XYZ file of C-alpha atoms in Angstrom:
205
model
C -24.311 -24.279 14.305
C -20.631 -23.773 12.616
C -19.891 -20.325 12.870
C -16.589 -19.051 11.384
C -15.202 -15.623 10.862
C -12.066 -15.031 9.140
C -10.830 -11.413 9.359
C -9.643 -10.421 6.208
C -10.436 -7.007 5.983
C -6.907 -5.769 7.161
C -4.735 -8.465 4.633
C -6.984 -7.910 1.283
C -9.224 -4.978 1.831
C -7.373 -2.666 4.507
C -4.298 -3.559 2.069
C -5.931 -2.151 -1.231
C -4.067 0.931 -2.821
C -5.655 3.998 -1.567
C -4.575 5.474 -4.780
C -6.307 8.698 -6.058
C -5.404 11.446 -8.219
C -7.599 14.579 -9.852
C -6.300 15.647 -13.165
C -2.256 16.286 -13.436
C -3.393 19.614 -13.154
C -5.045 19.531 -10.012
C -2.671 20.579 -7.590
C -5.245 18.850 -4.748
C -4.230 15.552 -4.274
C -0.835 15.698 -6.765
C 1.243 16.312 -3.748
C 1.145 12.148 -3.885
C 3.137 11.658 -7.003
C 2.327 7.733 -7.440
C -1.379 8.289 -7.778
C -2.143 8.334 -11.110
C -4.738 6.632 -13.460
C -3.510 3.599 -14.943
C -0.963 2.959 -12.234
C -0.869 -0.796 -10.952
C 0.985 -2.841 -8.149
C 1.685 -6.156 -7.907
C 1.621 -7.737 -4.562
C 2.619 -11.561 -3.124
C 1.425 -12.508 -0.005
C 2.767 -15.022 2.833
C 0.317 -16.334 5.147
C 1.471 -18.125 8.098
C 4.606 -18.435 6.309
C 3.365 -20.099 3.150
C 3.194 -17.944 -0.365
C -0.622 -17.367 -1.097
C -1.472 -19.080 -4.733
C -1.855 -16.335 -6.037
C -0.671 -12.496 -6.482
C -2.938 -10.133 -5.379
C -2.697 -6.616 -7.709
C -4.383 -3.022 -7.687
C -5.448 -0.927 -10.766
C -6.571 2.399 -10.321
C -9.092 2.374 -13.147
C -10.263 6.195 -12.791
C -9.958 9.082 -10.619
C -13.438 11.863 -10.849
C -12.509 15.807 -9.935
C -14.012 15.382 -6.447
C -10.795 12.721 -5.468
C -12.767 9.755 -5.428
C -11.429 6.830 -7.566
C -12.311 3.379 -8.554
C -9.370 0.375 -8.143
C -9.656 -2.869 -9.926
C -8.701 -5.425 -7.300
C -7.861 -9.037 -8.556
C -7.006 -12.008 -6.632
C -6.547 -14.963 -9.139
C -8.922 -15.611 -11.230
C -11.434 -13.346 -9.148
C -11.602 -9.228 -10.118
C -13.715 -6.596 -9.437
C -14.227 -2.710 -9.340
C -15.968 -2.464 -6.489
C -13.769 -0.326 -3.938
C -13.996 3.373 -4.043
C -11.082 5.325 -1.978
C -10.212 8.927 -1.415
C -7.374 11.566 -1.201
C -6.790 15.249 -0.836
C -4.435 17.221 -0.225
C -3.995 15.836 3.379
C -4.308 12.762 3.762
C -5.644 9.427 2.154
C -8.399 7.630 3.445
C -8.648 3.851 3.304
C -11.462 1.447 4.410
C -13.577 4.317 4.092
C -15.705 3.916 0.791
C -16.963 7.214 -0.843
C -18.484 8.313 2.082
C -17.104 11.674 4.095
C -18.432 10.606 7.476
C -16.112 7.090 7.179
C -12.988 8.497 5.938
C -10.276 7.182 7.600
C -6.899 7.838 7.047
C -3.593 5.894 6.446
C -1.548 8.525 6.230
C -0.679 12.313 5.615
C 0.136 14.838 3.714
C 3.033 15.676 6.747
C 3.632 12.717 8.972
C 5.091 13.427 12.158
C 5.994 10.620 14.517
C 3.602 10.390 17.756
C 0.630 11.403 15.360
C -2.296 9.325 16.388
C -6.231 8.917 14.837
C -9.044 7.020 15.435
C -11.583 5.029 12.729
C -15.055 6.846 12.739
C -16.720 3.843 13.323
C -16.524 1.435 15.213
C -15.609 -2.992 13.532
C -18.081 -5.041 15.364
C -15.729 -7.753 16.597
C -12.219 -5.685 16.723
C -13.564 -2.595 18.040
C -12.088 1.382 17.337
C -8.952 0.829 14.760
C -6.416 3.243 15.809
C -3.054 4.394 13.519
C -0.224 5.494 15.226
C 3.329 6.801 12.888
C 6.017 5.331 14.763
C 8.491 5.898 11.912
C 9.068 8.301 8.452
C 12.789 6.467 7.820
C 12.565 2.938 7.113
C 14.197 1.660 4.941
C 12.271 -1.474 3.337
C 13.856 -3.775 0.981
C 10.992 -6.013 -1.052
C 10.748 -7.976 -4.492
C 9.945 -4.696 -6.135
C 13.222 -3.261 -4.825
C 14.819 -1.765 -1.843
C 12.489 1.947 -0.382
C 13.987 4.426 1.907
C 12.388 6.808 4.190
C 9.071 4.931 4.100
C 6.520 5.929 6.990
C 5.950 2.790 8.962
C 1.985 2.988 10.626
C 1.175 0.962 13.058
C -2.543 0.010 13.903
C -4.266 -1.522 16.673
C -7.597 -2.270 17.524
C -9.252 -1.475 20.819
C -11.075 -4.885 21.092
C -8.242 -7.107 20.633
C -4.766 -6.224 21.625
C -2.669 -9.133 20.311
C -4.405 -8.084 16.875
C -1.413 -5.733 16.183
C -0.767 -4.444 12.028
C 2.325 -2.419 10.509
C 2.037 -0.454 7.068
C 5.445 0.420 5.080
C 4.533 3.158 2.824
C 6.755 5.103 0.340
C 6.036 8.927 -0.571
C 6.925 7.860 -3.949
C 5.928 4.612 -4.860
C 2.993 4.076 -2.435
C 2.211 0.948 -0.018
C 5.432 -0.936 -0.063
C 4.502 -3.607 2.526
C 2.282 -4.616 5.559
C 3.176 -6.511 8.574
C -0.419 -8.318 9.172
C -2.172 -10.300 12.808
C -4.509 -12.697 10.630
C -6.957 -14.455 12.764
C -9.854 -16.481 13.173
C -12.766 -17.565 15.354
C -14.389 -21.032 14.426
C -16.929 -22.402 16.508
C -16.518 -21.277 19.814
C -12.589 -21.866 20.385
C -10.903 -19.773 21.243
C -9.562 -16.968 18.563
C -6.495 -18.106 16.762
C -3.640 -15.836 15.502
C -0.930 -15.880 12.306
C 1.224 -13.897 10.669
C 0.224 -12.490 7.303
C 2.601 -10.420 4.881
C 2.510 -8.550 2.226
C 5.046 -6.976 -0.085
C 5.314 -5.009 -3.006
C 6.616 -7.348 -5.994
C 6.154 -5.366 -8.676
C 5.210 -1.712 -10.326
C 4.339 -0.557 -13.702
C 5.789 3.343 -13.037
């Protein structure tokens, strides 16, 4: 039996826009100044150095007073509304749904380098995702433009160590780029490995 398993989750999904924002009133979560309702990025990706066919772009549709908010993710032809994400005044969570006990943070409200978390849960074949910041002054030059003093996050996974991911992120503007280990297993060879990136090619604030 053919058995294939493509991990995605940290090039489409563990890329989406954790992008959340109470009313402009709120003082809660407006510490983040890009997440607002109706903002929308515009990503390309590269995969094993070839452009994907298509662009793959974020829309947060709505944000509720709890800091929950629905994106509109579409990929070509394909879009849904299916991913709910989270902020506070801390931190945003991504991967996490709408549930408290799976929050999981990309990043803070104040990012100090050295400052490490673990996932909640556990991904059945990569194991505990841990972040690490290992930078808050990059300076990242994309499509979209050139972003200085981004925080640069870099994740690992306790299951697989060549499985290594970097996230670019601007106080400002948001998720500016990542710096993705795409694999695969198919059959039973043995896993394979390739580069995946993604960058910021356009905004509309």
């Amino acid at each position: 039996m053919k058995k294939q398993s493509i991990f995605l989750l940290t090039i489409l999904l563990g890329f989406v826009l954790i992008s959340c924002e109470k009313d402009d009133n709120d003082t809660n979560i407006s510490i983040f100044p890009f997440l607002k309702t109706g903002n929308t990025w515009t990503y390309k990706m590269t995969i094993d150095g070839k452009d994907a066919p298509s662009n793959v772009i974020y829309n947060i549709q709505s944000i509720d007073d709890d800091g929950y908010c629905v994106i509109k993710f579409t990929a070509g032809n394909n879009s849904h509304t299916d991913y709910r994400w989270y902020a506070n005044s801390d931190f945003f969570a991504d991967e996490s749904g709408s549930e408290t006990d799976y929050w999981f943070p990309l990043f803070y409200k104040n990012n100090t380098i050295g400052k490490k978390w673990s996932s909640p849960i556990e991904d059945e074949d990569l194991g505990t995702i841990k972040r690490e910041i290992v930078s808050t002054t990059e300076n990242i030059s994309v499509p979209a433009g050139t972003f200085s003093n981004c925080i640069k996050i870099k994740e690992t996974f306790t299951k697989d160590s060549k499985i290594i991911n970097y996230y670019y992120v601007s106080s400002q503007a948001g998720i500016i780029k990542k710096e993705s280990t795409g694999w695969a297993d198919i059959d039973n060879n043995p896993r394979i490995y390739f580069p995946v990136i993604v960058e910021l090619k356009s905004k509309n604030f």
